[in-house]
Amino acid sequence: MKKLTASLLVLVLSSSIAVANAQQKNDTIKTKEIEGVVVTALGIKREKKSLGYASQEIKASALSDGTTNTGNIGAQLSGKVAGLNVTTNNNFGGSANLLIRGVKTLGGGNPLIVIDGSPVNNTYTQEKSIDYGNALSDINQEDIESINVLKGAAASALYGERGLNGVIVITTKNGKGKDDGSWGVTLSSSVNVGFIDKSTFPEYQTRYGAGYSQKFGSKGPGGLNNANFGADASWGPKFDPNLLVYQWDSFDPTSPNYGKATPWVAAKNGPIEFFNNPATYTNTVTLEKGEKGKNISFTYDNMMSDGLMPNSHINKNTFSLKVNYDLTSKLHSSFYSTMTLQDTKGRSITGYSDNTVTGFRQWWQTNVDVKDLERAYFANVNPSIASAANNYGNVTWNRKSASNGAPAYWNNPYFQAYQNYTSDKRHRNFTYAQLTYDLLDNISVTGKVSYDRSNLFAENRVAVGSIAQPFGQSGNDVSSGYARRDVLRTETNYDLMVNYKFDITDNINVSGVLGGNIRRNYFNSVYGSTEGGLVVPGIYALSNSKKAPLASDESEYTTQTNSGYITASFDFFKKFYIDGTWRVDQSSTLPAGNNVYNYPSVTGSLIMSEILDTKSWMNFWKLRANYAEVGGTADPYMLTNNYRSAGILSGVGIYSSILNQANPDLKPQRSKEFEVGTEAHFLKDRITVDFAYYKTKTIDQIITLPVSSGTGYTGKVINAGRIDNTGYEVQLGLVPIKTKDFTWNIDANWSKNKNEVVSLYPGITNLLLNSFQGGVSLNARVGEAWGTLIGSDYVYLNGQRVIDPDTGIYQTNSNQIIGNTTPDWIGGIRNTFSYKGFSLSFLIDMRKGGDIFSTDMYYGMDTGLYKETAIGDYRDKDVILPGVLPDGTPNNIALSQFSTGSNYGYETQPAKEFVYDGSFIKLREASIGYMLPKSLLAGTKIYDAKISIVGRNLWIIHKNLPYADPEAMIGGGINSYGWSIGSMPTTRDIGVNVTFKF
């Protein structure tokens, strides 16, 4: 079962060291010797019963053994931790958004990630509609021993300004080797294949073809009709196999249909045939050796993954080395370094424009066969015939007219995939080195240095022959171009800490830490692009620009935070524990006078099972309570106005205007939390329960508030706003059956968070957070939960929808609350069965509530793609929309759908009609494993062998969002809330894992 933990005090801040002496000694002993101990922040091991705040530990086996390799360990936390909401999109190599205990700041926020006590960068990167993922995906899951989720302020108080959104503590494995002290070798290999879950992709109607009305356009040879080439919709003429029509491929000289009119029928191969079955291959080798006082582990991992889209591939290589070595009996050292080299090609475009999947979901012709488009692309891209005459291979279904083969709105999807692809390379290195010296039996000194470096080089291409689109720094429409982005991030932490432990009496002791930290962050980004298109097709370089490129967009900053902290933990008779911590931060991004601030915490736990002697039926019972404060500092360059170069004019440098007014008086944002909870174990741990209640108040948030342009600015940086979160968390563990050979474990979690935007700024009741295609926006609105969806709604009269008597369509009201993205509750249930060498497990992941606006349905219902638009004789008769006229009488205005197109969708209905409940129930993970018996391995060098069949996202048991996955938003961070548009279909992933130990 999962170890359900609650932690009272995080002993060190953003990287430190604490209890390092105990840590180093414990690192080399067997797991059975540290039962009752849990790893908290900074790799510190604490007695579970002493901890006074909620946390939850997930062992490596629960993270990875029951599922396919996602490439992002954050995604594999879904449904496993009470209070942790994981949103995983379907973007190739995309982000996994983590949220602990609700949104605490107006701009959202992700938890801090810590590896062996040192913080690492988990920045989410999305630019120009491309999701480059978050840096958590660089962590090799084969290195992970466990993950402990520190949920509240008391758990993360010693991280100060970085602890506001909780902490994910990752502990890496130590080398163990064989019992005889020799080297151990572990080889593991897995292959996963994905199959599209058809419930997450459109079901097209097959009765009508291209057009905005049921009329053909121009005539072709012999008086036969031309298809409505330029119409990217399917509200066209009814299919009739006896009707011959000149379609897009009738004008392609490489097509067998060249010059021919073909039967007017629905396509045999719809857009779902465009996608591949993605496959992922992972191979890992680990060399390790360990004994008392020294151990070493080296791991190499290679993951190769093909995406759903053609021409998409990831190749990721990860190398890691960990060494623990006692230089003397008093001097202990630890070193860890991991390097990830990732090369990605063909990331999917997100959002609205130029997204092939958006076209499939919103703007498509059901008469178009994608396999014909594939043939046309490969035939025409041949260098011997590619030219301006055939758009350099971009032979599209959406030509402007019979005489003009240029794309009207959409490229051939294969041209888009193989020519207009993105590529990026990310190099990541994280390293720390630590020394601990035992001054006395009860005092040790630890010094530590950690360094995290991430370098992203990303390229974006628009091939000659493409439809013109906004591109590059200027954002002008061009039909070809090249852009590149170089981003470098580094973080360096220096820590020095004194750890102490004293026995005041035989039954009372105190332990704690006195320490300091210096953290330096560096960021450098350079973006450049061609202007006006490419001179020579196929050469992607800034020097191949038709016009002079604009000055590169460059950003650079260095920030520093200096910190000191002290902790004290008192243990009274092993029955009562009380801890206190105090941290002081000094930030370089805040002004003098406001840049030094402190964060306290106090926690207590009472072991009731010891006091009341309940061990005969309740072997453990703890009550806990805590109060703590955490916060956040400002981003760089928010104190004074700064300017960006906009190039040279007549030999004089010009600079872009300042849109946001800086604030020289900023102060840190602050969050205060109170928490109470209890943990109980019954019948020798056959039943375990952990409950927590918390209330959080976040104030003085640093936001950019819109202001009147008459001030000379569009926004002003201020401290404002208050958000409250109140919630409940429950963890339940059951062992219904436990015999010598058979065990059944149940692990369940459930959490509910109530969020409210209490205030913003005097006179301001709404803050815009994000804008969606379709006139909908994501907002923080006073009196509502964070994540309010605002858009158009119907006009109502006595509860009925009002019809405009002049048009016969619905009247609408703009700027209405039409939903909220905050879920009502989240939960998960895992069942695990083991019988001798066999194991079976499955995880059900659930979310209740959280509204989603579907731009796909908003447009796609109007363009006649979905099956609902062609039921019965719906299109062949006049329609009277249900509702009443302004005088209250029933609507009697008939609307033609033959000549004017749809009366359903964005042209006649408000956005409210396309807001859906985001609830879901998923069979998230399942696995069947078999450990080969030792007798079968006798006489071989293999001493352990296991084979498993694993699956992920095998079944969406329930959802309300049509034709899409409720989790599949456009990216991470703020883009992971409430917007379904052009998302990739979800795949059911099935794989085989094999592991051998020598």
C-alpha angles and dihedrals in degrees: 000000000000114000105245107210139180119196130207106191136014102216101206141032133230097338113341138140121235128160082017093149092056090042095054093047092047093047092074101044128090122272093244089063093061100048107146092033125110131191112240131174120335091013093290116155117219135176105263094222092057096058117106104194137057121272134145128213123210118194121220092252091059090048101052115004095076101046146045120268107270095184089235118075090201090068090055091063091070113130095358106094128056110235096015115113112196119192114191118187126201097239112131105261087354136156134286111209116212123199124178120199097344135297109315101177132048092243095049119240145210129228123262114261117220127186117197090335097314123105119235134195117266097174117164113222124199124156136161091002093307122122108211092181131237124289093247086082088070091069113099109229090208088069094055121104096174144335122224117195112212102200113181141044094264090056093052103029094114089059087064112182091017098050100073096102099039130257135267107208115201120193117197126216124262124218113268108167124181128322090252091058096251127128118285122213125199122189120186131175133180139178124195128187126193129216121193116255098226091206087072096055131064123276102217127212111242101198103079135042142202120338148077090245135017093269131099118232125216128003125247133201115320091020092284119144126261116221117249092263098174095048110097092197140081103225089108138115120323116263117257121173090208092058116090117209135177104240133185095279091053085080098047110099091204093056124096085225093057110142092002134114111225134201115283100240139132116275118268092216115043127191093281087073089062091074128082129222099255116227130195125196120192126182125179134181123188127189116192143165131176145173136151111311097007140051138157136196131185123186133185119189129183122189123183117183134178118204134223091257119075114257095024122129141154124201113186126178121187127188122185136176128187125183129178114185134169104219089189134350088273103032117071127183134194130187131180131173132171129181126192124194112189127180116187130184129183105018111184119254113243132209127020117313122069092356109137092204090053086059091050091050100040116012115035143120115234091209092065117100112211093206088060088052090051092052091047093052097050092044095050100039089064105122091230093065105019109115143129088282092068096029089255090292098323096125101164137189088225100065116162095239144329090279098038118060096184113119114264097201110335137050122222100277091230091052087050092051099043101034108026095046128141125226134188141175123207124191115191130182128178120180137166135178124194136185125191124189122193105221092177136350089271103031129063135169123215131191123188139178124191130183128192119186127178125178122186123189111185131180131193125194138195109188124219108266095041125129110266113266139168107276145164132001097323094045090221120152110262133165093217138020151134132229134177135192127198116193125180123184127177135175125189124188126192116191135182121179141171115208120199139181126181134176107226090184133347089276103030125065139163130209134174152130138262113193153133140221136200115198125188124186125191128191130182126173130174123184125184135166143177119257127219095009138286123312096208118031116241098018108112109195134117089240090062091072122133091212131032108281117241119250110284116265103241131183128179136165143157121204132184135197122190117199142182128186144175132195137187126190120190123199117196114193090321086282105085128037129185126179135185130189135183127189131182122197130192113196127197092208096064128071124262109273093033100047099082115070139150140221124206132191136183125187136176137186130190120201100217094178089064094045096046097031096229096154095119090072106001108041095184134021126166134178118200139180136174147172125202145158128218133165151169139250131221128274116250121281098023097117101063134021115265131189136220123217114250097185136263128311117189090338093309124111116241126199135204119255122258112248100177121055112228123228120221092189101059119145130195121277115243138206126195123194137184120193137179128181149152137218125199135179120197133193096007094313095312086124123030127177131185121184130181135181121190141174121197131188120191118192142169092036118185107238140154106239119201113245135183113285086227087080090064092251137078095211143018129210111233145154107248146122138065126223123187126199125189122179154158129221128191129186120186129187124188134179102192094172129025122165135147093276106018133056132173118194127185121195117184135173134184133177138177124195125189113201129191133179097219099181142347115183133321108287093008120105102165137044120194111227104170139355123222132203107260098048096282125129139192113232149174104227125183112254093018134089115268110270101049113175112220124190143110123322136181122275107243133207115186089340095308128110115256122230123213104239091210096056106019091231131107124288112230139202118215127212095035129146104252102167149329128242096213112110120229093224143337132211149158140204125200123190118195125187126185129184118176103301096349126091133184127184139165135180126211112202120196140186126180119203132342112142124240129198112215112208086179092064092038091062102021095059089053094049092052100242103128126078092241090069094063105044114140114319094332094128097041100061138054115269129221108199114227111253144074136278118245090267090058097253118131115271113260101170112123119213124201116229095181099071103020104041130230126002091194126078135028097341095060107017134060125243090257089074089065100048110110136190107257096211119135143171115203138182088227101176140008134170143174116199138180127197109206113236118254090238090063091053095048112126093025130095089241114099098172130030130170134175124192138182109212137183139188132196088004097158136011095210094186138004138148101205107095121232096353142072112259089222096051102099124157099266146318132302114021089354092067095073130091106327125110111184132143093340122170115251117260119251130218101228121207125179149162123232124195125185129184126184120199 
